[in-house]
CSV table of C-alpha atoms in Angstrom, one decimal:
chain,number,residue,atom,x,y,z
A,722,MET,CA,-2.2,55.0,49.9
A,723,PRO,CA,-3.9,52.3,47.7
A,724,GLN,CA,-1.9,49.4,46.6
A,725,ALA,CA,-3.4,49.4,43.1
A,726,LEU,CA,-5.8,51.4,40.8
A,727,LEU,CA,-8.0,48.8,39.1
A,728,PRO,CA,-10.2,49.7,36.1
A,729,TYR,CA,-13.8,48.5,36.6
A,730,ALA,CA,-15.6,50.2,33.7
A,731,VAL,CA,-15.0,52.4,30.7
A,732,VAL,CA,-17.7,55.1,30.0
A,733,GLY,CA,-17.4,57.4,27.1
A,734,GLY,CA,-13.7,56.9,26.8
A,735,ASP,CA,-13.1,57.5,30.4
A,736,THR,CA,-11.8,54.7,32.7
A,737,LEU,CA,-13.4,54.4,36.1
A,738,ARG,CA,-11.1,52.7,38.7
A,739,ALA,CA,-11.3,51.1,42.1
A,740,HIS,CA,-8.5,52.2,44.4
A,741,ARG,CA,-7.6,49.0,46.2
A,742,PHE,CA,-6.5,48.7,49.9
A,743,ALA,CA,-5.6,45.1,50.5
A,744,SER,CA,-6.7,43.2,53.5
A,745,ALA,CA,-4.5,42.9,56.5
A,746,ASP,CA,-5.0,39.1,56.3
A,747,PRO,CA,-4.1,38.3,52.7
A,748,ALA,CA,-3.6,34.6,53.5
A,749,ARG,CA,-7.3,34.1,53.9
A,750,SER,CA,-9.3,33.3,50.8
A,751,ALA,CA,-12.7,34.7,49.9
A,752,ARG,CA,-12.5,37.8,52.1
A,753,PRO,CA,-15.5,40.2,52.4
A,754,ALA,CA,-15.2,43.4,50.4
A,755,VAL,CA,-16.1,47.0,51.1
A,756,LEU,CA,-16.7,49.5,48.3
A,757,LEU,CA,-16.3,53.1,49.6
A,758,LEU,CA,-18.1,56.1,48.0
A,759,HIS,CA,-17.0,59.6,48.8
A,760,GLY,CA,-19.3,62.6,49.3
A,761,GLY,CA,-19.3,66.0,47.7
A,762,GLY,CA,-22.9,66.7,46.7
A,763,TRP,CA,-22.8,64.4,43.7
A,764,SER,CA,-20.7,67.0,41.8
A,765,ALA,CA,-17.4,67.2,43.7
A,766,GLY,CA,-14.9,65.0,45.5
A,767,ASP,CA,-12.7,62.0,44.7
A,768,PRO,CA,-11.8,58.6,46.1
A,769,SER,CA,-9.0,60.0,48.3
A,770,TRP,CA,-11.6,61.5,50.5
A,771,VAL,CA,-12.4,58.0,51.8
A,772,TYR,CA,-8.8,56.7,51.9
A,773,PRO,CA,-8.6,56.8,55.7
A,774,ALA,CA,-11.8,54.7,56.0
A,775,ALA,CA,-10.6,52.3,53.3
A,776,ALA,CA,-7.4,51.8,55.2
A,777,ALA,CA,-9.3,51.1,58.4
A,778,PHE,CA,-11.5,48.4,56.7
A,779,ALA,CA,-8.4,46.8,55.2
A,780,ALA,CA,-6.8,46.7,58.6
A,781,GLY,CA,-9.9,45.1,59.9
A,782,GLY,CA,-9.6,42.2,57.5
A,783,PHE,CA,-11.6,43.4,54.5
A,784,GLU,CA,-10.7,44.0,50.9
A,785,ALA,CA,-11.4,47.7,50.5
A,786,PHE,CA,-11.9,49.6,47.3
A,787,ALA,CA,-12.4,53.4,47.1
A,788,VAL,CA,-14.5,53.8,44.0
A,789,GLU,CA,-14.5,56.5,41.3
A,790,TYR,CA,-17.9,57.4,39.9
A,791,ARG,CA,-19.1,60.0,37.5
A,792,LEU,CA,-19.7,63.4,39.0
A,793,SER,CA,-22.8,65.4,38.0
A,794,ASP,CA,-22.1,68.1,35.3
A,795,SER,CA,-23.7,69.2,32.1
A,796,VAL,CA,-24.0,65.6,30.9
A,797,ALA,CA,-23.9,63.2,33.9
A,798,THR,CA,-26.4,63.2,36.7
A,799,PRO,CA,-26.7,61.2,40.0
A,800,LEU,CA,-28.5,58.5,37.8
A,801,GLU,CA,-25.2,57.8,36.0
A,802,ALA,CA,-23.4,57.7,39.4
A,803,ILE,CA,-25.8,55.0,40.6
A,804,VAL,CA,-25.1,53.0,37.4
A,805,ASP,CA,-21.4,53.3,38.1
A,806,VAL,CA,-21.7,52.0,41.6
A,807,CYS,CA,-23.8,49.1,40.3
A,808,ALA,CA,-21.1,48.4,37.7
A,809,ALA,CA,-18.4,48.4,40.5
A,810,LEU,CA,-20.5,45.9,42.4
A,811,ARG,CA,-20.8,43.7,39.3
A,812,TRP,CA,-17.0,43.9,38.7
A,813,THR,CA,-16.2,43.0,42.2
A,814,ARG,CA,-18.4,39.9,42.1
A,815,LEU,CA,-17.3,38.8,38.7
A,816,GLN,CA,-13.6,39.3,39.6
A,817,ALA,CA,-14.1,37.8,43.1
A,818,ASP,CA,-11.7,34.9,42.6
A,819,SER,CA,-8.8,37.0,41.3
A,820,LEU,CA,-9.4,39.6,44.0
A,821,GLY,CA,-9.7,37.1,46.8
A,822,VAL,CA,-13.2,38.3,47.5
A,823,ASP,CA,-16.3,36.5,48.7
A,824,ALA,CA,-18.9,37.5,46.1
A,825,SER,CA,-21.7,36.9,48.5
A,826,ARG,CA,-20.4,39.5,51.0
A,827,VAL,CA,-19.8,42.9,49.4
A,828,ALA,CA,-20.7,45.9,51.6
A,829,VAL,CA,-20.9,49.5,50.4
A,830,TYR,CA,-19.8,52.4,52.6
A,831,GLY,CA,-21.1,55.8,51.6
A,832,VAL,CA,-20.6,59.3,52.9
A,833,SER,CA,-23.3,62.0,52.4
A,834,ALA,CA,-24.0,61.9,48.6
A,835,GLY,CA,-22.1,58.7,48.5
A,836,GLY,CA,-24.5,57.4,51.1
A,837,HIS,CA,-27.4,58.1,48.7
A,838,LEU,CA,-25.6,56.1,46.0
A,839,ALA,CA,-25.0,53.2,48.3
A,840,ALA,CA,-28.6,53.1,49.5
A,841,SER,CA,-29.9,53.5,46.0
A,842,THR,CA,-28.4,50.1,45.1
A,843,VAL,CA,-30.9,48.4,47.4
A,844,THR,CA,-33.9,50.7,47.1
A,845,ILE,CA,-34.1,52.2,43.6
A,846,GLY,CA,-32.1,49.2,42.5
A,847,CYS,CA,-29.4,48.5,39.8
A,848,PRO,CA,-30.3,48.6,36.1
A,849,GLU,CA,-31.8,45.3,34.8
A,850,ALA,CA,-29.0,45.1,32.3
A,851,LEU,CA,-26.4,44.8,35.1
A,852,ALA,CA,-28.5,42.2,37.0
A,853,GLU,CA,-26.9,43.2,40.3
A,854,ARG,CA,-28.7,42.8,43.6
A,855,GLY,CA,-27.0,45.7,45.3
A,856,ALA,CA,-25.0,45.8,48.5
A,857,ASP,CA,-25.0,42.9,50.9
A,858,ALA,CA,-24.6,45.4,53.8
A,859,LEU,CA,-24.6,49.2,54.1
A,860,LEU,CA,-22.4,51.4,56.1
A,861,LEU,CA,-23.5,55.1,55.9
A,862,LEU,CA,-22.1,58.4,57.3
A,863,SER,CA,-24.4,61.4,57.2
A,864,PRO,CA,-26.2,59.8,54.2
A,865,ALA,CA,-28.5,61.7,51.8
A,866,VAL,CA,-31.2,59.1,52.0
A,867,ASP,CA,-34.1,61.5,52.0
A,868,VAL,CA,-33.7,63.8,49.0
A,869,GLU,CA,-37.3,64.3,47.9
A,870,GLY,CA,-37.2,67.9,49.0
A,871,ASP,CA,-33.6,68.6,48.1
A,872,ALA,CA,-33.6,71.4,45.5
A,873,HIS,CA,-29.9,71.0,44.6
A,874,PHE,CA,-30.4,67.3,44.0
A,875,GLY,CA,-33.5,67.9,41.9
A,876,ARG,CA,-31.6,70.3,39.7
A,877,LEU,CA,-28.8,67.8,39.2
A,878,LEU,CA,-31.3,65.3,37.8
A,879,ARG,CA,-32.0,67.6,34.8
A,880,GLY,CA,-35.5,66.4,34.4
A,881,ARG,CA,-34.5,62.8,33.8
A,882,ALA,CA,-36.3,61.7,37.0
A,883,SER,CA,-38.1,63.3,39.9
A,884,ALA,CA,-36.3,63.5,43.2
A,885,ALA,CA,-39.0,61.3,44.8
A,886,GLU,CA,-38.2,58.6,42.3
A,887,VAL,CA,-34.6,58.6,43.3
A,888,SER,CA,-35.0,59.1,47.1
A,889,PRO,CA,-34.1,55.9,49.0
A,890,VAL,CA,-36.6,56.5,51.8
A,891,ALA,CA,-39.4,56.7,49.3
A,892,ASN,CA,-38.4,53.6,47.5
A,893,GLY,CA,-38.0,50.8,50.0
A,894,ARG,CA,-37.8,47.3,48.6
A,895,ALA,CA,-38.0,43.8,50.0
A,896,ASP,CA,-34.8,42.1,51.1
A,897,MET,CA,-32.9,45.3,52.0
A,898,PRO,CA,-29.6,44.5,53.8
A,899,PRO,CA,-28.4,45.1,57.3
A,900,THR,CA,-27.3,48.7,57.8
A,901,VAL,CA,-25.3,50.8,60.2
A,902,LEU,CA,-25.8,54.6,60.0
A,903,VAL,CA,-23.7,57.3,61.7
A,904,GLN,CA,-25.4,60.7,62.1
A,905,GLY,CA,-24.9,64.0,63.8
A,906,ALA,CA,-28.0,65.0,65.7
A,907,GLU,CA,-27.7,68.6,64.5
A,908,ASP,CA,-27.0,67.8,60.8
A,909,SER,CA,-28.7,70.5,58.7
A,910,LEU,CA,-27.7,69.1,55.3
A,911,THR,CA,-28.8,65.5,55.7
A,912,PRO,CA,-31.0,65.7,58.8
A,913,LEU,CA,-31.4,62.9,61.3
A,914,ARG,CA,-35.0,62.3,60.4
A,915,GLY,CA,-33.9,60.9,57.0
A,916,ALA,CA,-31.7,58.2,58.7
A,917,GLN,CA,-34.6,57.5,61.1
A,918,ARG,CA,-37.0,57.0,58.2
A,919,PHE,CA,-34.5,54.7,56.5
A,920,CYS,CA,-34.3,52.6,59.7
A,921,VAL,CA,-38.1,52.4,59.7
A,922,LEU,CA,-38.0,50.8,56.3
A,923,LEU,CA,-35.6,48.2,57.6
A,924,ALA,CA,-37.6,47.6,60.8
A,925,ALA,CA,-40.6,46.8,58.7
A,926,GLN,CA,-38.6,44.0,57.2
A,927,ARG,CA,-37.3,42.9,60.6
A,928,GLN,CA,-33.9,43.8,59.3
A,929,SER,CA,-31.0,45.1,61.4
A,930,CYS,CA,-30.5,48.9,61.4
A,931,ASP,CA,-27.9,50.3,63.8
A,932,LEU,CA,-28.3,54.1,64.1
A,933,ARG,CA,-25.5,55.7,66.0
A,934,VAL,CA,-26.3,59.4,66.7
A,935,TYR,CA,-23.7,61.9,68.0
A,936,GLU,CA,-25.3,64.7,70.0
A,937,GLY,CA,-24.2,68.3,69.4
A,938,LEU,CA,-22.6,67.5,66.0
A,939,GLY,CA,-23.6,68.3,62.5
A,940,HIS,CA,-23.0,67.0,59.0
A,941,LEU,CA,-20.1,64.6,58.8
A,942,LEU,CA,-19.8,65.1,62.6
A,943,THR,CA,-18.7,68.7,62.3
A,944,ARG,CA,-18.5,70.9,65.4
A,945,ASN,CA,-19.2,74.0,63.3
A,946,LEU,CA,-23.0,74.0,63.3
A,947,ALA,CA,-23.4,77.5,61.8
A,948,GLU,CA,-21.8,76.5,58.5
A,949,GLN,CA,-22.0,72.8,57.8
A,950,GLU,CA,-21.7,72.8,54.0
A,951,ASN,CA,-18.2,74.3,53.5
A,952,ALA,CA,-16.5,75.1,56.8
A,953,PHE,CA,-16.2,71.5,58.2
A,954,ASP,CA,-14.7,71.1,61.6
A,955,PRO,CA,-15.1,67.4,62.2
A,956,ASP,CA,-14.8,66.2,65.8
A,957,PRO,CA,-11.7,63.9,65.6
A,958,LEU,CA,-12.7,61.7,68.5
A,959,ALA,CA,-16.3,61.3,67.2
A,960,ARG,CA,-15.1,60.5,63.7
A,961,ALA,CA,-12.6,57.9,65.0
A,962,ASP,CA,-15.2,56.4,67.2
A,963,ALA,CA,-17.7,56.2,64.4
A,964,LEU,CA,-15.3,54.5,62.0
A,965,ARG,CA,-14.2,52.1,64.6
A,966,HIS,CA,-17.8,51.3,65.4
A,967,GLN,CA,-18.6,50.6,61.7
A,968,VAL,CA,-15.6,48.4,61.2
A,969,ARG,CA,-16.5,46.4,64.3
A,970,TRP,CA,-20.2,46.2,63.2
A,971,LEU,CA,-19.2,44.6,59.9
A,972,GLN,CA,-16.8,42.2,61.6
A,973,GLN,CA,-19.7,41.1,63.9
A,974,LEU,CA,-22.0,40.8,60.9
A,975,TRP,CA,-19.4,38.6,59.1
A,976,PRO,CA,-17.6,37.1,62.2
A,977,ASP,CA,-14.9,35.1,60.4
A,978,THR,CA,-13.3,38.3,59.3
A,979,ALA,CA,-9.8,38.9,60.8
A,980,ARG,CA,-9.9,41.5,63.6
A,981,ARG,CA,-6.7,43.3,63.3
A,982,GLU,CA,-5.9,47.0,63.8
A,983,ARG,CA,-2.8,48.9,62.7
């Protein structure tokens, strides 16, 4: 469970909070941070869905924050969720000293729709008013990075933008960060080709893109390939291996991070 729920923004009277999992090495100053974004098709879910991953990153020496963001409804769209993630990045960097965080090393971990929001911070970009550069590293699980043809996503936008305008693979920018992606080869919701296209964007910049593909598994590494949207049956060994790989990848990217496991 998180050690604290820290408010990072107030929107329309609602307080958005970052659920903090403290580093296993609190004696170190200026620790790298990881912001974690749950999935749920932009319209469902909550930060508790990424608590296990947050705990793993904290055990690996990072300050981890499971982030609340606005879910799509009759008012909010994925555009507002992107703004929230950018606001969480800004808050983390502005509060770096009090949080014990290195403001130059803030990664974003995103699952499915959360992967879209994470990748959007470095492709579509954060609003100019926030003046945030986006994530310093990306860690993605079954990410929705190719949403141009996603009818569900298009409806959620409510005409405020086209899906192509908010699809990460269609909006690559210069200076995208190193990225690690975990993907099921048989994913029918966020197909492997989207992750591959995202890596092509990074390769064009000679940037690192570690794509780890699990054969015979679907969305979120489910074993149930017939019904991947609601009847998840995640392979526990594959999920554990994937998370362990992502924690170690980030430790290698920022090698002074403590390497401890609980």
